[in-house]
PDB file of C-alpha atoms in Angstrom:
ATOM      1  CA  UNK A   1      85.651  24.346 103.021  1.00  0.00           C
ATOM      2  CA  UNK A   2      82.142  22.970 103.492  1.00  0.00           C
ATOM      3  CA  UNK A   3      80.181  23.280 100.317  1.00  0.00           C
ATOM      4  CA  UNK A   4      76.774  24.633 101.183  1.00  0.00           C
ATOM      5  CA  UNK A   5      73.729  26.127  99.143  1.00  0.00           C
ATOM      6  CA  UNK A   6      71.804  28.805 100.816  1.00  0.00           C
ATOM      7  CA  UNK A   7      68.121  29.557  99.876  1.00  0.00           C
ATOM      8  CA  UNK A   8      66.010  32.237 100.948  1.00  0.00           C
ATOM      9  CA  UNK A   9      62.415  31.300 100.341  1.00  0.00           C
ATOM     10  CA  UNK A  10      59.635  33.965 100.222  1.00  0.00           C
ATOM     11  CA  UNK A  11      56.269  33.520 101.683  1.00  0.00           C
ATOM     12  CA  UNK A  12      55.960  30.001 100.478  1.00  0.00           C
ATOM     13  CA  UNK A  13      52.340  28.572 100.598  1.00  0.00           C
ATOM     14  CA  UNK A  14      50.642  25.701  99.489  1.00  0.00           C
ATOM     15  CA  UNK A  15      49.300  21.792 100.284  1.00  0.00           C
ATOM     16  CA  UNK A  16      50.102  20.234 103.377  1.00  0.00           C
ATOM     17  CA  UNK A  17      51.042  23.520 105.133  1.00  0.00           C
ATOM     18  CA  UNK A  18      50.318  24.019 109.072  1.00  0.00           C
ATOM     19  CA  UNK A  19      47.213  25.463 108.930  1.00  0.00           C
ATOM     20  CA  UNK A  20      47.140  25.783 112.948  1.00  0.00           C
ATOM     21  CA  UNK A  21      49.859  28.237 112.984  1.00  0.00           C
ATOM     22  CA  UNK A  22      48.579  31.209 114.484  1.00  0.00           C
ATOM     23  CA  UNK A  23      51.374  33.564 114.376  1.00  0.00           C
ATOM     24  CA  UNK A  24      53.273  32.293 110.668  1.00  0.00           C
ATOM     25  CA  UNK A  25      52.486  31.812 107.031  1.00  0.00           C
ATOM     26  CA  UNK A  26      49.599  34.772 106.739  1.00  0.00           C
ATOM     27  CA  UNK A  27      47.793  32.040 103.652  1.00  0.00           C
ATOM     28  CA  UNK A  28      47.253  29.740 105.759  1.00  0.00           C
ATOM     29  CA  UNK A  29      46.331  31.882 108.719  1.00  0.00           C
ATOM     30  CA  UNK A  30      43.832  33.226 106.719  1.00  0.00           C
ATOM     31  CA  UNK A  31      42.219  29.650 105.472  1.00  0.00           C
ATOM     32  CA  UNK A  32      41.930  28.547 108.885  1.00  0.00           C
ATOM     33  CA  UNK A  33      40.018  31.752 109.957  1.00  0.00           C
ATOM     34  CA  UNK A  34      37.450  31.308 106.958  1.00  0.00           C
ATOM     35  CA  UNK A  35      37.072  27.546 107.061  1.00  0.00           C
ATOM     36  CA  UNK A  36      35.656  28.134 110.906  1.00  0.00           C
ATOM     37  CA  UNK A  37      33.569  31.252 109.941  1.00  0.00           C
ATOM     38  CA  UNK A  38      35.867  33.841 111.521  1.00  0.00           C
ATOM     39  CA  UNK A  39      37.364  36.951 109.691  1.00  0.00           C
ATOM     40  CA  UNK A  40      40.809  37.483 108.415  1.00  0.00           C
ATOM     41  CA  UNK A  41      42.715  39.217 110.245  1.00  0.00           C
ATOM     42  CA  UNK A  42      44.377  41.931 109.060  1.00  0.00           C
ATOM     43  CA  UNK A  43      47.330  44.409 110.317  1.00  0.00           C
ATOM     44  CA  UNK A  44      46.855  47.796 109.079  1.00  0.00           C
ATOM     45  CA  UNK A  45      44.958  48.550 105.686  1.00  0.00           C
ATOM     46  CA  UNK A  46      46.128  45.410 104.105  1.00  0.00           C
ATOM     47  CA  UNK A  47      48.429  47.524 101.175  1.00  0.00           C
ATOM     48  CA  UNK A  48      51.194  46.438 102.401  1.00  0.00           C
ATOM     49  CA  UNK A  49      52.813  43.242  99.740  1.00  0.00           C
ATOM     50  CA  UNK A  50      54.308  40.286  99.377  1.00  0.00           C
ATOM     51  CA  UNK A  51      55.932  38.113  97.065  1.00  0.00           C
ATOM     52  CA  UNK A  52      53.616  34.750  98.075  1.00  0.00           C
ATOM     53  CA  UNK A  53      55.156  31.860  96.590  1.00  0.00           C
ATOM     54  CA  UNK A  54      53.745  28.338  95.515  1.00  0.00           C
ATOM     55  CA  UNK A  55      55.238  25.486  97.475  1.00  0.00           C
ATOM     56  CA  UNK A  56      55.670  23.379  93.646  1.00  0.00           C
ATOM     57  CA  UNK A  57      57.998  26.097  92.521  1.00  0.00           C
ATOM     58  CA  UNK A  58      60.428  26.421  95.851  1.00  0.00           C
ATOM     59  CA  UNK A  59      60.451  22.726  96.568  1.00  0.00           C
ATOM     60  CA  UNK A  60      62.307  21.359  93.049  1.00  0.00           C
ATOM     61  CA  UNK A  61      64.987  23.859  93.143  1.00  0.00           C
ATOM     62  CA  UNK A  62      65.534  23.249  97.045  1.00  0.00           C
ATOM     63  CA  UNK A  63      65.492  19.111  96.166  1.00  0.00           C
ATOM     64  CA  UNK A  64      67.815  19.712  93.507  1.00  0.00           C
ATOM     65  CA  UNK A  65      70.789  21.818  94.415  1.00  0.00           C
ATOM     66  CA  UNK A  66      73.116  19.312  95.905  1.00  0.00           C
ATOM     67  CA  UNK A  67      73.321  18.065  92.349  1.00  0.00           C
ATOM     68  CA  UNK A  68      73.530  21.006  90.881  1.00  0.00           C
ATOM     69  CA  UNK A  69      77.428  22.662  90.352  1.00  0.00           C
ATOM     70  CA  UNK A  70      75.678  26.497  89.616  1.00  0.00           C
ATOM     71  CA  UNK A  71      74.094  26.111  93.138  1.00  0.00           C
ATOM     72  CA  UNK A  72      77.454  24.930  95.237  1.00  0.00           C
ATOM     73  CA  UNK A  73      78.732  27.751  97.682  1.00  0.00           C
ATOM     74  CA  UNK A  74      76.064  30.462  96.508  1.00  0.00           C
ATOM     75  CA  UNK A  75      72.789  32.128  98.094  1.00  0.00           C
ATOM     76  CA  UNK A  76      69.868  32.006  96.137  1.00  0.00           C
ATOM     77  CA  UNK A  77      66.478  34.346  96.570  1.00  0.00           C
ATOM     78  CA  UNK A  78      63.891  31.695  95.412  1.00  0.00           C
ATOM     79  CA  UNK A  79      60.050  32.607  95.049  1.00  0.00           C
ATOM     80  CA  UNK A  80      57.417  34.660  93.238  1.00  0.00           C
ATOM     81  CA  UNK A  81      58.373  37.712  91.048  1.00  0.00           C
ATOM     82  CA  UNK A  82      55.312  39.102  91.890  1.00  0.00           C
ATOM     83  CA  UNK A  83      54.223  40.874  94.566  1.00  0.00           C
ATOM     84  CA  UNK A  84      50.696  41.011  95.852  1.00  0.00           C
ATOM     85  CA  UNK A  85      48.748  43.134  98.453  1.00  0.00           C
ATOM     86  CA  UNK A  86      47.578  41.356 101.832  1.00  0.00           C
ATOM     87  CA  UNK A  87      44.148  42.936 100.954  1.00  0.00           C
ATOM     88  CA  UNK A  88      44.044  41.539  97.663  1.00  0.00           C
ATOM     89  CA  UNK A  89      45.207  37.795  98.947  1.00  0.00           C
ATOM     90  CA  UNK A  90      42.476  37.997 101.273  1.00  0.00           C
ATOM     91  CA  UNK A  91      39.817  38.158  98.647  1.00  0.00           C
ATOM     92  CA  UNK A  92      42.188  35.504  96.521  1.00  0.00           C
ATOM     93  CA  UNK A  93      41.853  33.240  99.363  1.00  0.00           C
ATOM     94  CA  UNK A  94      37.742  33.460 100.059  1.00  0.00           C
ATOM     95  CA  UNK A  95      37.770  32.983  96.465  1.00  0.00           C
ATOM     96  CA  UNK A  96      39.880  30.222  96.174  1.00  0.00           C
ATOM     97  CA  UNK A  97      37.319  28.732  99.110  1.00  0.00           C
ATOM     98  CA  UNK A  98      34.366  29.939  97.226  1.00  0.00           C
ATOM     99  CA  UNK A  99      33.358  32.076 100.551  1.00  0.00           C
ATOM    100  CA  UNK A 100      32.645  35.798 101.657  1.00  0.00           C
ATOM    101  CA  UNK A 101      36.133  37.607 102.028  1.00  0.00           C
ATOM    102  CA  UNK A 102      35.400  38.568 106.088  1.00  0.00           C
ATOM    103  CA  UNK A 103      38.134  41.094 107.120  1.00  0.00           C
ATOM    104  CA  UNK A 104      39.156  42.261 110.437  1.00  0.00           C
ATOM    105  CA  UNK A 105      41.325  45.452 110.037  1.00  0.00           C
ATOM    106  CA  UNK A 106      43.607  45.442 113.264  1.00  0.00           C
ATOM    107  CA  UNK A 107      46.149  48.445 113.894  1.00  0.00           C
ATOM    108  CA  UNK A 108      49.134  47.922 112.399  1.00  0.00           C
ATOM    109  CA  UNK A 109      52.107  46.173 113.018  1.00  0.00           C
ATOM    110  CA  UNK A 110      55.752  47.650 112.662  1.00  0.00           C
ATOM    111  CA  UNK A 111      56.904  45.316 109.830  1.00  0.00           C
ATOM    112  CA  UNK A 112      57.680  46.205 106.080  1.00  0.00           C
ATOM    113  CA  UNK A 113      55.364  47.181 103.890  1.00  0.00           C
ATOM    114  CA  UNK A 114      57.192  46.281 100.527  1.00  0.00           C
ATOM    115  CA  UNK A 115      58.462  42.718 100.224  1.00  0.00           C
ATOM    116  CA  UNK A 116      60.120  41.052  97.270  1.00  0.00           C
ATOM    117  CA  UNK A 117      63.379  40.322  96.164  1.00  0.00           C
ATOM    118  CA  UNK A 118      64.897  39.725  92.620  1.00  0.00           C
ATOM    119  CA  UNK A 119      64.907  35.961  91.700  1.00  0.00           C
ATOM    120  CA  UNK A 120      67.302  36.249  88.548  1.00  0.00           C
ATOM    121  CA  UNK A 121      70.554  34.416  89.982  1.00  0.00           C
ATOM    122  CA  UNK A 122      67.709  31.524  90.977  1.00  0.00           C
ATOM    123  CA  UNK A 123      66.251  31.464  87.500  1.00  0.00           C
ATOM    124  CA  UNK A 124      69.929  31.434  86.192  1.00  0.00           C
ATOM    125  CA  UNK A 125      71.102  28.248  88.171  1.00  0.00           C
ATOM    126  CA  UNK A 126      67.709  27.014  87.637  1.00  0.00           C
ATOM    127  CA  UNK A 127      66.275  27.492  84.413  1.00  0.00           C
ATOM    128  CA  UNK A 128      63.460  25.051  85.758  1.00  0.00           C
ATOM    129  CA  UNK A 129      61.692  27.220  87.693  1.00  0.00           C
ATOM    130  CA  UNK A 130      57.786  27.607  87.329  1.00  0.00           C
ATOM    131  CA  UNK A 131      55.369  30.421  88.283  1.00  0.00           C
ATOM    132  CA  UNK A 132      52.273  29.572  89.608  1.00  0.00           C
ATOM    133  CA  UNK A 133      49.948  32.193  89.725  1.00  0.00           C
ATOM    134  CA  UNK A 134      49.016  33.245  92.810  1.00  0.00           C
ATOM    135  CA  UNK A 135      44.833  32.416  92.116  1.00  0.00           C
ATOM    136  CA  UNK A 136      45.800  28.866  90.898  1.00  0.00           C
ATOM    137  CA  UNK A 137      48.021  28.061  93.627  1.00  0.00           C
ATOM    138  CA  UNK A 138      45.841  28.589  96.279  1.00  0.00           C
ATOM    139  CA  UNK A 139      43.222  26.941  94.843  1.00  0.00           C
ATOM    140  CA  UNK A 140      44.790  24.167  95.139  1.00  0.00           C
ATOM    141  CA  UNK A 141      45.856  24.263  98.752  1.00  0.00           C
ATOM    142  CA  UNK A 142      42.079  25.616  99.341  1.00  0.00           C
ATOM    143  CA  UNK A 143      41.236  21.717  97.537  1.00  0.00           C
ATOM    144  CA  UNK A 144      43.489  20.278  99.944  1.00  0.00           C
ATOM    145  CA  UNK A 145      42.746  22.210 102.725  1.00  0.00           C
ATOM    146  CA  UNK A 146      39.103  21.471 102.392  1.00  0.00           C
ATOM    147  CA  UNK A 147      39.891  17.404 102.737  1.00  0.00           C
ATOM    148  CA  UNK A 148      41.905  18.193 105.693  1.00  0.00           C
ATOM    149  CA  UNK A 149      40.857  18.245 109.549  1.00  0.00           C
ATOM    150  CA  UNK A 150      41.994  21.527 110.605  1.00  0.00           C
ATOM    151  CA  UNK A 151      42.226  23.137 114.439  1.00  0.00           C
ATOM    152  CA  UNK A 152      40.370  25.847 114.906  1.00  0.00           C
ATOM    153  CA  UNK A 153      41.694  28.941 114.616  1.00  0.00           C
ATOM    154  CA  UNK A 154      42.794  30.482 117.925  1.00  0.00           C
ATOM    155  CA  UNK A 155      42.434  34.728 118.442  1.00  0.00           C
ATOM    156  CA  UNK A 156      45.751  37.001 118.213  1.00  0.00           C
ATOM    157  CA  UNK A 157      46.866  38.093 121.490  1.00  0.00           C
ATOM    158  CA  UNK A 158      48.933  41.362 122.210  1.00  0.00           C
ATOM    159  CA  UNK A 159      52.612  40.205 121.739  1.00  0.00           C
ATOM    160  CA  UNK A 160      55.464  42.486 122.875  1.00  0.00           C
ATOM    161  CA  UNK A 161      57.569  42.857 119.632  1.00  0.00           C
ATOM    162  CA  UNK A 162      59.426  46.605 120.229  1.00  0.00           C
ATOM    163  CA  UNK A 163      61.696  45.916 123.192  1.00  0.00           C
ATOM    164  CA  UNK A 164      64.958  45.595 122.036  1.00  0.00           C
ATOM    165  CA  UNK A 165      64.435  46.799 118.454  1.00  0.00           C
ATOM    166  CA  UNK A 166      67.131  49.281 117.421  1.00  0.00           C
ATOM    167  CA  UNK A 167      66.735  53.052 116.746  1.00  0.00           C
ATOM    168  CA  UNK A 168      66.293  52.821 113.164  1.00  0.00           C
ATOM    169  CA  UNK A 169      63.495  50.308 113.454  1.00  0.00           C
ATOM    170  CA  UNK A 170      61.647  52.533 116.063  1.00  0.00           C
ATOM    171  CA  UNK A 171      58.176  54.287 114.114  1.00  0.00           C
TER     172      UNK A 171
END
């Protein structure tokens, strides 16, 4: 058969991201927002988390794993062990900008309020990996992001996201 390598990446974040993306990526969503004086918007009361993850420790193991035989034929989680509020990246990201942390609570969103996965068969076929924590990464893309000519950010508008869903998934 076809020998393949599957990774599934979690909230990856960092330099050179598309910071005009208004519906993906909620880092850079929330840079734009700040760097042209508009709040951060977000869904619910912001406790929901996620494992954000710094582009310098997804990108290796990604560039790596055709040459690597522990990879060949297997799925691999691949990001942050730790997972972080959407509140508490908010006020990680003003800081990281050195500006006010301006929230807009919006009602919430159907989505899932606990994300992370486990990361050991990753760290296993790559012993490699790095951590870096979630302050020090985004200071960095706030360094970059800061030398970069960014759209402005555009306002969320209602989008139709139940039709469809299944049963299970209904609140």
């Amino acid at each position: 058969g076809l020998k393949h390598v599957i990774f599934r990446p979690h909230n990856v974040y960092g330099p050179r991201q598309n910071l005009a993306d208004k519906y993906r990526n909620v880092v850079g969503i929330f840079m734009n927002r700040l760097l042209h004086d508009q709040p951060m918007p977000i869904f619910g009361d912001g406790t929901q988390t996620r494992a954000f993850s710094y582009i310098g420790d997804v990108a290796p193991a990604i560039a790596r794993s055709p040459l690597n035989p522990e990879a060949t034929n297997r799925t691999f989680n691949l990001g942050s062990d730790r997972a972080d509020s959407v509140d508490r990246l908010a006020d990680l990201v003003a800081e990281a900008l050195g500006l006010p942390a301006v929230k807009a609570y919006l009602p919430p969103r159907h989505e899932v309020h606990i994300a992370y996965c486990d990361h050991a068969r990753a760290r296993q076929a790559f012993p490699e990996l790095t951590a870096t924590p979630l302050p020090e990464g985004l200071a960095r893309m706030a360094q970059w992001a800061r030398q970069t000519e960014i759209p402005p950010a555009q306002s969320f508008e209602p989008l139709e996201i139940e039709a469809g869903l299944p049963p299970s998934w209904r609140p």
